[in-house]
Tab-separated table of C-alpha atoms in Angstrom:
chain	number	residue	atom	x	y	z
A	119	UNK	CA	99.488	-38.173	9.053
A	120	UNK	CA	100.436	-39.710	5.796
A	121	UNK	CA	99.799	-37.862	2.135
A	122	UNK	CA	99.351	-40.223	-1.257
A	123	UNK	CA	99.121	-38.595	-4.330
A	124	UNK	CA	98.601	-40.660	-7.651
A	125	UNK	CA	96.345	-43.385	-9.506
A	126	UNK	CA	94.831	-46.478	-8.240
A	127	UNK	CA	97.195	-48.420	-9.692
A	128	UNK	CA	100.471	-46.385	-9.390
A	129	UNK	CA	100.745	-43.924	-5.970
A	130	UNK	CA	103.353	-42.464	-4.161
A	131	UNK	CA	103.820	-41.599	-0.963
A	132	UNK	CA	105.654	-38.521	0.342
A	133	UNK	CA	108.404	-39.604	2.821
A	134	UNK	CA	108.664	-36.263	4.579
A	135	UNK	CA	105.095	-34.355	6.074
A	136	UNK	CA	104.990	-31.355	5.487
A	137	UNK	CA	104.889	-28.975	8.500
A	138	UNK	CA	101.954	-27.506	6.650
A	139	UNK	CA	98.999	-27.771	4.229
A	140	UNK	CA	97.162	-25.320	2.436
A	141	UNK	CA	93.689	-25.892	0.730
A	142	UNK	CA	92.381	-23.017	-0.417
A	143	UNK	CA	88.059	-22.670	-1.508
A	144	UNK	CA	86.452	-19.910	-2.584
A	145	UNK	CA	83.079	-19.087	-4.438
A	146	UNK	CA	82.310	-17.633	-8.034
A	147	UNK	CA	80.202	-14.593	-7.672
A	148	UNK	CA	79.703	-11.846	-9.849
A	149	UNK	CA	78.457	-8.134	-9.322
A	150	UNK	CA	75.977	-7.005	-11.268
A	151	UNK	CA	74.271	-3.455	-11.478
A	152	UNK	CA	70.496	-3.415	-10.505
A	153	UNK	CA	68.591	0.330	-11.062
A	154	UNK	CA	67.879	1.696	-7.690
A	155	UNK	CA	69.759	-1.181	-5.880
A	156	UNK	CA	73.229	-0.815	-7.032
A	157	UNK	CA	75.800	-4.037	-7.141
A	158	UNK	CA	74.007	-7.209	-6.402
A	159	UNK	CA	76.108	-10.055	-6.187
A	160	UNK	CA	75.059	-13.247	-8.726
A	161	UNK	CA	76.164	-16.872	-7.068
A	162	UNK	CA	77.913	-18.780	-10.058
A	163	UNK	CA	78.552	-21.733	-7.792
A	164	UNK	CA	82.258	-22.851	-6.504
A	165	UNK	CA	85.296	-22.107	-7.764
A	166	UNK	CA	88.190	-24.997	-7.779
A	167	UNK	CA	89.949	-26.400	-4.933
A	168	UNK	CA	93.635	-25.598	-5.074
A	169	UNK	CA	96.082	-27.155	-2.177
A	170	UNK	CA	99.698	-26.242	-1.713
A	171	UNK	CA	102.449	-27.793	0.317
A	172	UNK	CA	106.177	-27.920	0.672
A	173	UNK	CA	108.453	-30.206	1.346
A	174	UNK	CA	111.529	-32.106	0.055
A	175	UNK	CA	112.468	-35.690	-0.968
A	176	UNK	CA	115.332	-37.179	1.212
A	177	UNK	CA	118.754	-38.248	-0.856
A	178	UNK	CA	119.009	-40.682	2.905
A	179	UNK	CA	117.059	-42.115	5.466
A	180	UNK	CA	116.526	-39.569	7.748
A	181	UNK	CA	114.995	-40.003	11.061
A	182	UNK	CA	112.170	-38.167	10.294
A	183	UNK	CA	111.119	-39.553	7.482
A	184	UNK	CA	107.802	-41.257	7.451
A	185	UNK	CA	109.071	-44.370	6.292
A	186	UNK	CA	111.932	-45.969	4.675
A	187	UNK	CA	112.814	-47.374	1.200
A	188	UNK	CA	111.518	-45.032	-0.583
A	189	UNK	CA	112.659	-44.027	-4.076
A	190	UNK	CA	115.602	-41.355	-4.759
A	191	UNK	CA	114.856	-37.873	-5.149
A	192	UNK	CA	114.853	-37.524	-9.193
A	193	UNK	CA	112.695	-40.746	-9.113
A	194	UNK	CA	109.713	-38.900	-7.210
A	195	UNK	CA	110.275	-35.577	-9.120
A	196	UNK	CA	110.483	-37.954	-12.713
A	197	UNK	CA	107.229	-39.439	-11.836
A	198	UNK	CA	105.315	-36.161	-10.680
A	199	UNK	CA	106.317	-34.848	-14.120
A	200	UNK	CA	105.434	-37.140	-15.610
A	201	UNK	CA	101.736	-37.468	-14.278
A	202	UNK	CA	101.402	-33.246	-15.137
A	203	UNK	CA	102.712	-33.386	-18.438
A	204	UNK	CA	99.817	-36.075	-19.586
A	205	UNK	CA	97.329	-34.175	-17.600
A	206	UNK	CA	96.308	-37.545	-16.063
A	207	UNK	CA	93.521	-37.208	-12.901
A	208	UNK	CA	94.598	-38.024	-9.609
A	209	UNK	CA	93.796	-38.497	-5.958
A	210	UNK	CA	95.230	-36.370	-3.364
A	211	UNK	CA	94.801	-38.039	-0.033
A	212	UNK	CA	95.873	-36.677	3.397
A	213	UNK	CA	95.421	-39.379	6.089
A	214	UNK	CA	93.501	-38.198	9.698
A	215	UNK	CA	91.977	-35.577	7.663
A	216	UNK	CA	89.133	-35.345	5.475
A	217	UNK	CA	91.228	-33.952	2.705
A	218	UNK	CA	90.647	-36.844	-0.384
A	219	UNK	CA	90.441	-35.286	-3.612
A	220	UNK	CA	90.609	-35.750	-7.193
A	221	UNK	CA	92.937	-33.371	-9.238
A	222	UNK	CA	95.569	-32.340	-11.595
A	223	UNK	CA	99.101	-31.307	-11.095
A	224	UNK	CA	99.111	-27.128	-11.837
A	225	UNK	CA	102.550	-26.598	-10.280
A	226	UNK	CA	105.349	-28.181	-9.713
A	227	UNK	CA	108.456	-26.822	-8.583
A	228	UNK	CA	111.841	-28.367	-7.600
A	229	UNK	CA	115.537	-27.218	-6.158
A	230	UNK	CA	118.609	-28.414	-4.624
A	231	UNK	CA	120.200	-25.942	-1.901
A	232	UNK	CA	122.465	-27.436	0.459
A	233	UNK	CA	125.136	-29.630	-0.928
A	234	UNK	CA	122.957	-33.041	0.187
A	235	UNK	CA	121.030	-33.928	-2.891
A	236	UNK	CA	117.810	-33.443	-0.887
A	237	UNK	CA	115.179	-32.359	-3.512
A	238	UNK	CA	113.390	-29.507	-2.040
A	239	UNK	CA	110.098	-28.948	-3.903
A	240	UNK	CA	106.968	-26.628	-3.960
A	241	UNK	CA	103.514	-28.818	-5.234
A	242	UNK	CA	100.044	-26.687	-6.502
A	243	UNK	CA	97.180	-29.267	-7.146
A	244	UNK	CA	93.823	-28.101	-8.844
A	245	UNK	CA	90.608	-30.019	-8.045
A	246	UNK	CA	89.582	-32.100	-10.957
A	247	UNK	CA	85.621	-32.173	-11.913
A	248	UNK	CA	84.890	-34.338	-14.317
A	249	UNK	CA	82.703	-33.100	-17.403
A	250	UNK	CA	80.048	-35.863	-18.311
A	251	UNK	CA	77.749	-35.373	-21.123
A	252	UNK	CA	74.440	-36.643	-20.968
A	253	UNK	CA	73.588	-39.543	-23.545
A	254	UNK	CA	70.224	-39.468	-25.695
A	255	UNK	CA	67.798	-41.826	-23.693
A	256	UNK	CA	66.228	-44.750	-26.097
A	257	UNK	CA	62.713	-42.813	-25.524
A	258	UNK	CA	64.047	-39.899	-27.315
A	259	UNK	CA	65.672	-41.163	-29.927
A	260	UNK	CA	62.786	-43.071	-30.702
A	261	UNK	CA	60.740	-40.471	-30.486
A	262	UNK	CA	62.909	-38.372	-32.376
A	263	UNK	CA	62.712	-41.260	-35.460
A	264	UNK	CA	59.063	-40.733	-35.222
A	265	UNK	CA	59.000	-37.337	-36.118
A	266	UNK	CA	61.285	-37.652	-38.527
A	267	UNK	CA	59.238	-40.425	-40.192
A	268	UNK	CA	56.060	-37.893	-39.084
A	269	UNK	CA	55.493	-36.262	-43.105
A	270	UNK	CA	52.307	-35.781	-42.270
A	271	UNK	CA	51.227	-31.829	-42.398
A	272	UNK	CA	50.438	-31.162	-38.719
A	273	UNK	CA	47.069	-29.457	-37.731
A	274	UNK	CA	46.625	-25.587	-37.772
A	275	UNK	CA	45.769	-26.201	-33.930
A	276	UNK	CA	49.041	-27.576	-33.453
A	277	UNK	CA	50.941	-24.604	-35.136
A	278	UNK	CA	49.495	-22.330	-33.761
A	279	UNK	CA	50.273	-23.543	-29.812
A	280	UNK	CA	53.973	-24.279	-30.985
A	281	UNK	CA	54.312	-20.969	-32.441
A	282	UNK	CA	53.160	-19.133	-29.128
A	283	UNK	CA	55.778	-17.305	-27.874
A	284	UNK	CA	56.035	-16.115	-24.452
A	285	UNK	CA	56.470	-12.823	-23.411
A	286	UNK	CA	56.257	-10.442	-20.374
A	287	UNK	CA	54.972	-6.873	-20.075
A	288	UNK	CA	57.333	-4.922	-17.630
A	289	UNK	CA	55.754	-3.006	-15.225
A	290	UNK	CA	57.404	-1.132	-12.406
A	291	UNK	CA	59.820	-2.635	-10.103
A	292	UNK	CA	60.979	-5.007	-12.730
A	293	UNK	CA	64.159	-6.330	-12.589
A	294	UNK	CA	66.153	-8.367	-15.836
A	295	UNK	CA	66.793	-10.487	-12.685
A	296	UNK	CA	63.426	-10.887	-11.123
A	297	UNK	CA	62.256	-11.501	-14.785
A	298	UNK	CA	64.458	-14.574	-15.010
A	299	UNK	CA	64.274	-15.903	-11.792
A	300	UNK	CA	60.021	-15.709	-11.882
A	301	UNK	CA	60.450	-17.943	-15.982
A	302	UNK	CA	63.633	-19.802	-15.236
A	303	UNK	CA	63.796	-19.820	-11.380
A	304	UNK	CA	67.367	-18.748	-11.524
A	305	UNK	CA	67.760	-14.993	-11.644
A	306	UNK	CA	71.087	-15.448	-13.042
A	307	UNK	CA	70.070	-16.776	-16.511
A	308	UNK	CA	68.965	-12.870	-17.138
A	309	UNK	CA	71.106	-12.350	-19.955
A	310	UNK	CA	69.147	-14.918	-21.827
A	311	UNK	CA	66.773	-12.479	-21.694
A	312	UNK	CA	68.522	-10.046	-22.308
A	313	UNK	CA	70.144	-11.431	-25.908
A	314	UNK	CA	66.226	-12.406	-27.456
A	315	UNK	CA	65.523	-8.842	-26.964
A	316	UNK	CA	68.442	-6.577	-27.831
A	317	UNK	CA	67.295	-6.056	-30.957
A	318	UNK	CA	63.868	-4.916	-30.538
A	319	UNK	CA	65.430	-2.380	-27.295
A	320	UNK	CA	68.817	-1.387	-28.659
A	321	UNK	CA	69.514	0.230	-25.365
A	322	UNK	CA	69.478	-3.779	-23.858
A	323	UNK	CA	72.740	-4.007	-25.844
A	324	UNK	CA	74.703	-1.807	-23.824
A	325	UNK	CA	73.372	-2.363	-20.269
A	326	UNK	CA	70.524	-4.112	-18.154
A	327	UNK	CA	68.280	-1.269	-18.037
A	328	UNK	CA	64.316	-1.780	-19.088
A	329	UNK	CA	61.317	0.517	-18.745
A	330	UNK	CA	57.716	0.358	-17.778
A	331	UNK	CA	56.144	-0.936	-21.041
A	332	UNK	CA	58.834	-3.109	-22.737
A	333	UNK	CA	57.333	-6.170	-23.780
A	334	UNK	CA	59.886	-8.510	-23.280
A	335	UNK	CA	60.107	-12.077	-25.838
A	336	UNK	CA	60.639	-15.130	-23.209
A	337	UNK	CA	62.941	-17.794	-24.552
């Protein structure tokens, strides 16, 4: 087994394995409070992969070691500072496993302790997601230029379909939930729901309760 952490273009390689590594996954799920049904839990999708290991940075050529001429100590620990202090992405890889990742440095701990100059350290890495924002298409921005171009007083036709707005009448049974999931087919987008409509049902501003009759505005 060999671990690589870095870019493309500049990696190291730990000398030492580890005699173990953690990667720790977990889910984002709230509890929310449903009348008559008590905590139901709301699937947010997946938290951040975090892995942890342990190990040091040899000050010789041990036996052990994975391989040989490798850098000194303060080199490796210069380096992995270096790479969390910009915040630059990289790629976690853990050979005969299927452990290849992309991430950022969250931790990164270091100590001498016995008299060799061996670097002892402790590593945290977070999974890195990257954000990407969608771009206008050409077909909307032209269409967009249209309607900007579009003086023209539109028909009463017209207004009066764009001004429809959507509601729903609940009846009993109703859920905040079930409401969202029937418009929005997630049942988690409820509190869009719940924030066109606070105003008209004061009591939606302090908890997710509605009542047979509410007519409900659908966003």
């Amino acid at each position: 087994m060999e671990i690589y952490l870095g870019t493309d273009d500049d990696k190291i390689r730990f000398p030492v394995v580890p005699s173990s590594i953690g990667v720790n996954r977990s889910n984002n799920i709230d509890a929310e409070s449903v009348i008559k049904l008590g905590e139901v839990p709301i699937f947010n999708g997946t938290s951040l992969k975090t892995i942890e290991f342990t190990s040091f940075f040899p000050n010789q050529e041990y036996s052990f070691c994975d391989y040989t001429g490798f850098m000194k100590p303060y080199e490796f620990s210069e380096k992995i500072q270096k790479w969390m202090y910009e915040g630059k992405p990289l790629r976690v890889i853990v050979t005969d496993s299927p452990t290849n990742m992309q991430c950022l440095i969250q931790q990164f701990d270091t100590v001498e302790q016995d008299g060799t100059r061996d670097l002892y350290f402790t590593l945290n890495l977070l999974e890195y997601r990257p954000i990407e924002v969608p771009n206008l298409s050409s077909s909307n921005t032209s269409s967009n230029s249209n309607n900007a171009q579009n003086t023209s007083r539109p028909s009463e036709t017209n207004t009066n379909s764009n001004n429809q707005q959507k509601t729903h009448k609940v009846v009993r049974g109703d859920t905040l939930y079930d409401i969202a999931k029937k418009y929005y087919g997630k049942g988690s987008l409820y509190p869009k729901i719940k924030e066109a409509n606070k105003t008209k049902y004061p009591s939606l501003a302090k908890n997710n309760i509605i009542y047979v009759g509410m007519e409900l505005i659908i966003p």
